[in-house]
Coordinates of C-alpha atoms in Angstrom, one line a residue:
Chain A
M547 CA 370.9 -50.9 -11.3
K548 CA 373.6 -53.1 -12.8
A549 CA 376.1 -50.1 -12.8
I550 CA 375.5 -50.3 -9.0
I551 CA 376.6 -53.7 -8.2
P552 CA 380.6 -53.1 -9.4
I553 CA 380.3 -49.8 -7.5
L554 CA 379.1 -51.5 -4.2
A555 CA 381.7 -54.1 -4.9
I556 CA 384.7 -51.5 -4.9
L557 CA 383.4 -49.9 -1.7
S558 CA 383.2 -53.1 0.0
L559 CA 386.7 -54.1 -0.8
L560 CA 387.8 -50.4 0.4
L561 CA 385.8 -51.0 3.8
V562 CA 387.9 -54.5 4.0
A563 CA 391.1 -53.0 3.1
C564 CA 390.5 -50.3 5.8
G565 CA 391.0 -52.6 8.4
Q566 CA 394.3 -54.0 7.2
T567 CA 396.1 -50.4 7.1
A568 CA 399.5 -49.4 9.1
P569 CA 398.9 -48.6 12.5
V570 CA 398.9 -44.5 13.0
E571 CA 402.3 -42.9 13.3
E572 CA 402.9 -41.9 16.6
K573 CA 405.1 -38.9 17.8
S574 CA 408.8 -40.0 17.7
G575 CA 411.1 -39.4 20.6
E576 CA 412.4 -41.0 23.8
T577 CA 410.3 -42.2 26.7
L578 CA 410.2 -39.5 29.5
G579 CA 411.9 -40.6 32.4
T580 CA 412.3 -39.3 35.6
A581 CA 413.5 -35.6 35.6
D582 CA 416.9 -35.6 37.5
Q583 CA 417.5 -32.0 35.9
V584 CA 415.2 -30.0 33.9
V585 CA 416.0 -27.3 31.3
T586 CA 413.3 -24.9 30.1
I587 CA 413.5 -23.1 26.9
N588 CA 412.1 -19.6 26.7
S589 CA 412.7 -16.6 24.7
F590 CA 415.2 -18.6 22.5
K591 CA 417.6 -19.7 25.4
F592 CA 417.9 -22.7 27.3
S593 CA 417.8 -22.1 30.9
P594 CA 420.1 -23.0 32.8
A595 CA 422.5 -23.2 30.2
E596 CA 424.4 -25.5 32.0
V597 CA 423.3 -28.6 33.9
T598 CA 425.2 -31.2 36.0
V599 CA 424.3 -35.0 36.2
R600 CA 425.4 -38.3 37.3
T601 CA 425.8 -41.1 34.9
G602 CA 422.5 -42.9 34.5
Q603 CA 420.6 -39.6 35.2
T604 CA 418.0 -37.9 33.0
V605 CA 417.5 -34.5 31.8
V606 CA 414.3 -33.3 30.5
W607 CA 413.7 -30.1 28.3
K608 CA 410.5 -28.3 28.4
N609 CA 409.5 -25.8 25.6
Q610 CA 407.8 -22.9 27.3
D611 CA 408.7 -20.8 24.3
S612 CA 406.2 -19.6 21.4
A613 CA 408.2 -21.3 18.9
S614 CA 409.3 -24.7 18.3
H615 CA 412.5 -25.9 19.2
T616 CA 415.0 -29.2 19.0
I617 CA 417.6 -30.8 21.0
A618 CA 420.3 -31.9 19.3
I619 CA 422.9 -34.0 21.5
D620 CA 424.9 -36.7 21.8
G621 CA 424.4 -37.6 18.3
T622 CA 420.8 -37.7 18.7
E623 CA 418.0 -34.9 17.8
S624 CA 414.7 -34.6 19.7
P625 CA 411.2 -34.3 17.7
E626 CA 410.3 -30.9 16.8
L627 CA 409.1 -29.8 20.5
F628 CA 406.1 -27.4 20.3
N629 CA 405.0 -24.9 23.4
G630 CA 404.7 -27.5 26.3
D631 CA 406.3 -30.7 24.9
T632 CA 408.9 -32.2 26.9
W633 CA 411.8 -34.2 25.8
S634 CA 414.3 -36.1 28.1
H635 CA 417.6 -37.9 27.1
T636 CA 419.6 -40.2 29.6
F637 CA 423.2 -40.0 30.0
D638 CA 425.2 -43.3 30.7
T639 CA 428.3 -42.1 30.3
A640 CA 430.5 -39.4 31.8
G641 CA 431.8 -36.5 30.0
T642 CA 430.9 -33.0 28.7
F643 CA 427.7 -33.1 26.2
D644 CA 427.4 -29.8 24.4
Y645 CA 424.0 -29.6 22.6
L646 CA 422.0 -27.0 20.3
C647 CA 418.8 -26.3 19.1
G648 CA 418.5 -27.8 15.3
I649 CA 416.4 -25.1 14.4
H650 CA 418.3 -22.3 15.8
P651 CA 421.7 -23.2 16.0
S652 CA 422.8 -20.0 18.0
M653 CA 420.7 -21.7 21.1
K654 CA 423.5 -23.6 23.0
G655 CA 423.8 -25.4 26.3
T656 CA 425.8 -27.8 28.0
V657 CA 425.4 -30.9 30.1
V658 CA 427.8 -32.2 32.2
V659 CA 428.0 -35.6 33.2
E660 CA 429.8 -36.8 36.2
Chain B
M144 CA 409.9 -37.8 9.6
S145 CA 412.9 -35.1 8.7
R146 CA 412.0 -31.6 9.3
I147 CA 412.3 -30.4 5.8
W148 CA 409.7 -32.7 4.9
T149 CA 407.3 -31.8 8.1
A150 CA 407.9 -28.1 6.9
F151 CA 406.9 -29.2 3.2
I152 CA 404.0 -30.7 3.8
F153 CA 403.0 -28.1 6.8
G154 CA 403.2 -25.4 4.0
I155 CA 401.2 -27.2 1.5
I156 CA 398.3 -27.9 3.6
V157 CA 398.5 -24.3 5.3
T158 CA 398.6 -22.9 2.0
L159 CA 395.9 -25.2 0.2
A160 CA 393.5 -24.1 3.3
M161 CA 394.3 -20.5 3.1
N162 CA 393.6 -20.2 -0.6
A163 CA 390.1 -22.0 -0.2
L164 CA 389.1 -19.4 2.5
D165 CA 390.5 -16.7 0.1
M166 CA 388.5 -18.2 -2.9
L167 CA 385.3 -18.3 -1.3
Y168 CA 385.9 -14.9 -0.1
H169 CA 386.1 -14.1 -3.4
V170 CA 382.8 -15.6 -4.6
V171 CA 381.1 -14.4 -1.6
T172 CA 382.1 -10.9 -2.8
D173 CA 381.5 -11.5 -6.5
T174 CA 385.0 -11.1 -7.3
A175 CA 386.7 -13.5 -10.3
V176 CA 388.9 -16.0 -9.2
H177 CA 391.8 -16.6 -12.1
L178 CA 393.7 -19.5 -12.3
N179 CA 397.2 -17.5 -12.9
Y180 CA 396.4 -15.3 -9.9
V181 CA 395.7 -18.4 -7.4
A182 CA 399.2 -20.1 -8.7
V183 CA 400.9 -17.0 -8.2
K184 CA 399.4 -16.4 -4.6
F185 CA 400.1 -20.0 -3.5
T186 CA 403.6 -20.0 -4.7
I187 CA 404.5 -16.8 -2.9
I188 CA 402.3 -17.6 0.4
F189 CA 403.5 -21.8 0.1
A190 CA 407.1 -20.4 0.0
T191 CA 406.9 -18.0 3.1
V192 CA 405.2 -21.2 5.0
F193 CA 407.6 -23.6 4.3
L194 CA 410.7 -21.2 4.8
I195 CA 409.4 -19.7 8.1
A196 CA 408.3 -23.0 9.1
L197 CA 411.8 -24.7 8.6
V198 CA 413.9 -21.5 9.6
I199 CA 412.3 -20.0 12.8
G200 CA 410.0 -23.4 13.6
R201 CA 406.3 -23.3 13.8
G202 CA 403.9 -22.3 16.8
K203 CA 402.4 -18.5 17.9
T204 CA 405.2 -16.5 17.0
P205 CA 406.1 -17.9 13.6
G206 CA 402.4 -18.4 13.2
I207 CA 402.1 -14.6 13.5
V208 CA 405.1 -13.7 11.4
T209 CA 403.5 -15.8 8.4
S210 CA 400.2 -14.9 8.8
V211 CA 401.6 -11.3 8.1
L212 CA 404.7 -11.8 6.1
G213 CA 403.2 -13.8 3.3
P214 CA 399.9 -11.8 2.4
V215 CA 402.2 -8.5 2.7
A216 CA 405.1 -10.3 0.1
F217 CA 402.1 -11.3 -2.1
Y218 CA 400.7 -7.8 -2.0
F219 CA 404.4 -6.2 -2.9
Y220 CA 404.7 -8.9 -5.5
Y221 CA 401.0 -7.6 -7.1
S222 CA 401.8 -4.3 -6.9
V223 CA 405.1 -4.6 -9.2
A224 CA 404.0 -7.3 -11.5
S225 CA 402.5 -5.1 -14.3
P226 CA 404.4 -7.2 -16.6
T227 CA 403.2 -10.3 -15.7
L228 CA 399.6 -9.7 -15.1
D229 CA 396.8 -8.0 -17.4
R230 CA 395.7 -5.3 -15.3
S231 CA 392.8 -4.7 -17.4
M232 CA 391.5 -8.3 -15.7
F233 CA 393.8 -8.2 -12.2
T234 CA 392.6 -5.3 -10.3
I235 CA 390.8 -7.4 -7.2
D236 CA 393.8 -7.2 -5.0
E237 CA 395.0 -3.4 -5.6
A238 CA 393.3 -2.4 -2.3
V239 CA 395.7 -2.7 0.7
W240 CA 392.6 -3.9 2.6
Y241 CA 392.9 -7.2 0.7
V242 CA 396.3 -7.8 2.8
V243 CA 394.0 -7.9 5.9
V244 CA 391.8 -10.5 4.1
H245 CA 394.8 -12.7 3.2
V246 CA 396.3 -12.1 6.5
I247 CA 392.9 -13.8 8.4
A248 CA 392.8 -16.2 5.9
L249 CA 396.1 -17.4 6.6
A250 CA 396.2 -17.3 10.4
I251 CA 393.1 -19.3 10.3
A252 CA 394.6 -22.0 8.2
Y253 CA 397.8 -21.8 10.2
L254 CA 396.0 -22.2 13.7
L255 CA 393.5 -25.0 12.3
A256 CA 396.6 -27.0 11.0
Q257 CA 399.1 -26.5 13.8
S258 CA 396.8 -26.0 16.8
F259 CA 394.3 -28.9 16.0
V260 CA 395.6 -31.2 13.3
V261 CA 399.6 -31.3 14.4
K262 CA 398.8 -31.1 18.2
Q263 CA 395.9 -33.0 17.7
K264 CA 393.0 -31.1 19.6
G265 CA 389.6 -31.8 18.7
G266 CA 390.0 -35.3 16.7
R267 CA 388.4 -35.7 13.5
L268 CA 386.3 -32.5 13.1
P269 CA 389.1 -30.2 12.6
F270 CA 391.2 -32.7 10.9
A271 CA 388.1 -33.1 8.3
I272 CA 387.7 -29.3 8.1
L273 CA 391.4 -28.9 7.1
V274 CA 391.8 -31.6 4.4
S275 CA 388.2 -30.3 3.1
L276 CA 389.3 -26.6 2.7
A277 CA 392.8 -28.1 1.5
A278 CA 390.9 -30.3 -1.2
L279 CA 388.7 -27.5 -2.6
P280 CA 391.4 -25.5 -4.5
L281 CA 392.7 -28.7 -6.1
Y282 CA 389.2 -29.5 -7.1
W283 CA 388.7 -25.7 -8.0
G284 CA 391.7 -25.6 -9.8
W285 CA 391.3 -29.0 -11.5
L286 CA 387.9 -27.6 -12.9
M287 CA 389.5 -24.5 -14.0
A288 CA 392.7 -26.4 -16.0
L289 CA 389.8 -28.6 -17.3
V290 CA 388.4 -25.1 -19.2
K291 CA 391.8 -24.0 -19.9
L292 CA 392.7 -27.4 -21.8
G293 CA 389.4 -27.1 -23.5
G294 CA 390.6 -23.8 -25.2
G295 CA 388.8 -21.6 -23.0
L296 CA 390.1 -18.4 -21.9
D297 CA 391.3 -16.7 -18.4
E298 CA 387.7 -15.2 -18.1
D299 CA 386.0 -18.6 -18.9
T300 CA 388.1 -20.2 -16.0
T301 CA 386.5 -17.9 -13.7
K302 CA 382.9 -18.8 -14.3
V303 CA 383.5 -22.5 -13.4
M304 CA 382.5 -22.1 -9.5
T305 CA 379.6 -19.6 -8.3
M306 CA 379.2 -19.2 -4.7
G307 CA 376.6 -21.7 -4.6
A308 CA 378.7 -24.5 -6.1
A309 CA 381.7 -23.6 -4.3
F310 CA 379.8 -24.4 -0.8
L311 CA 378.2 -27.4 -2.1
S312 CA 381.7 -28.7 -2.9
L313 CA 383.1 -28.0 0.2
A314 CA 380.2 -29.3 2.0
I315 CA 380.4 -32.6 -0.2
L316 CA 384.2 -32.6 0.6
F317 CA 383.8 -32.4 3.8
V318 CA 381.0 -35.1 4.5
L319 CA 383.2 -37.6 1.9
I320 CA 386.5 -36.7 4.3
Y321 CA 384.6 -36.8 7.8
G322 CA 382.6 -39.9 6.9
A323 CA 385.9 -41.8 5.6
T324 CA 387.7 -40.9 9.2
W325 CA 384.6 -42.0 11.0
F326 CA 384.4 -45.3 9.5
C327 CA 388.1 -45.9 9.1
K328 CA 390.4 -44.2 11.1
K329 CA 393.8 -45.7 10.6
G330 CA 396.4 -44.9 7.9
H331 CA 396.3 -43.2 4.8
F332 CA 393.6 -45.4 3.1
P333 CA 390.7 -43.6 3.8
G334 CA 391.8 -40.5 2.1
F335 CA 391.8 -42.4 -1.4
A336 CA 388.4 -44.2 -0.5
A337 CA 386.8 -40.9 0.0
G338 CA 388.2 -39.9 -3.8
L339 CA 387.1 -42.6 -5.1
V340 CA 383.5 -42.3 -3.9
F341 CA 383.9 -38.6 -5.4
G342 CA 385.2 -39.9 -8.6
I343 CA 382.0 -42.3 -8.7
I344 CA 379.7 -39.7 -7.8
S345 CA 380.9 -37.6 -10.7
V346 CA 380.7 -40.4 -12.7
I347 CA 377.0 -40.8 -12.2
T348 CA 376.8 -37.2 -12.8
G349 CA 378.1 -36.9 -15.9
A350 CA 382.0 -36.5 -15.6
T351 CA 384.7 -38.5 -17.7
V352 CA 386.9 -41.3 -16.4
L353 CA 389.8 -39.0 -16.6
D354 CA 387.9 -36.2 -14.5
A355 CA 386.8 -38.8 -11.9
F356 CA 390.4 -40.5 -11.6
V357 CA 391.6 -36.9 -10.8
R358 CA 389.4 -36.4 -8.2
I359 CA 390.5 -39.7 -6.4
F360 CA 393.7 -37.7 -5.8
V361 CA 392.1 -34.0 -5.2
I362 CA 391.0 -35.8 -1.6
G363 CA 393.7 -38.3 -1.3
I364 CA 397.0 -36.3 -1.4
P365 CA 395.7 -33.8 0.9
Y366 CA 394.2 -36.2 3.3
V367 CA 397.5 -38.2 3.2
L368 CA 399.5 -34.8 3.8
A369 CA 397.5 -33.9 6.5
H370 CA 397.6 -37.3 8.2
Q371 CA 401.3 -37.3 8.4
L372 CA 401.3 -33.8 10.4
K373 CA 399.0 -35.5 13.1
G374 CA 401.5 -35.2 15.6
A375 CA 404.2 -34.5 13.5
A376 CA 407.2 -33.4 15.2

């Protein structure tokens, strides 16, 4: 009987500690905005490969492929996008932004910001 | 979380779960499970899952490629590994049929990890199933290692698990892990809490303190790794 007391004490401490754990990690990535241009990913290709937007506008990438992809653009990289996932990026400066898939660097595209 | 680390823990969890299914198949069909054999299989399957997740990515197509390529690679190793395997003992997987068994086991483990845990479909239940499966080979391997450390022979290690003991162990692991996710949903801590309960139970049933201590990590490590996979991208 005496052996049960420390066991119960440990279990009580564990339950108390449960309430003090860190929050569940959430999927990182930029907040989805209104899409001004949508680029779909299919068969290891970006379609269309080149899109044009104005400054302040947002491009949304939608993965419709059976493999995961990322978008490496403008010094940032999206989280790994699985089938059905989307990721968006807003362009605040004019210019031509070449991007690629971080997993498959042969997949390339361009965003022209006017 | 970096892509390399994500692919690494994905590889560990999928490979452990695949090995659990394979080991259960072995005891159900009354064929022995050897520690060395499991270690080799783990290494080859893990390398396949990890490298494909890293280089091709994850999803339906990479999952199919992984499920086929891993067991085929293992079969080739198995077929040519005479100098490193005692062929009087390791004769189980000489039939091509076992490639199919491994493909099915790996496909189930991959699907469970990718579709239900990474993409967070189905809530706690598939998570608890995956972690239980991932914990089983660690527990089983630990019991086999204890026999080896105690001076036992390879053949002695094959007797640590019967079919009944294997399924009972899996059931206990599942109840503890599912219970932990039920009572304490957040963070990594529930895994170690469940492991501690597993250790306490083992002490009560006659295990040593060292054995009990290891059991904390038998559940804790796969729990923490699988938890990191939740929504990992």
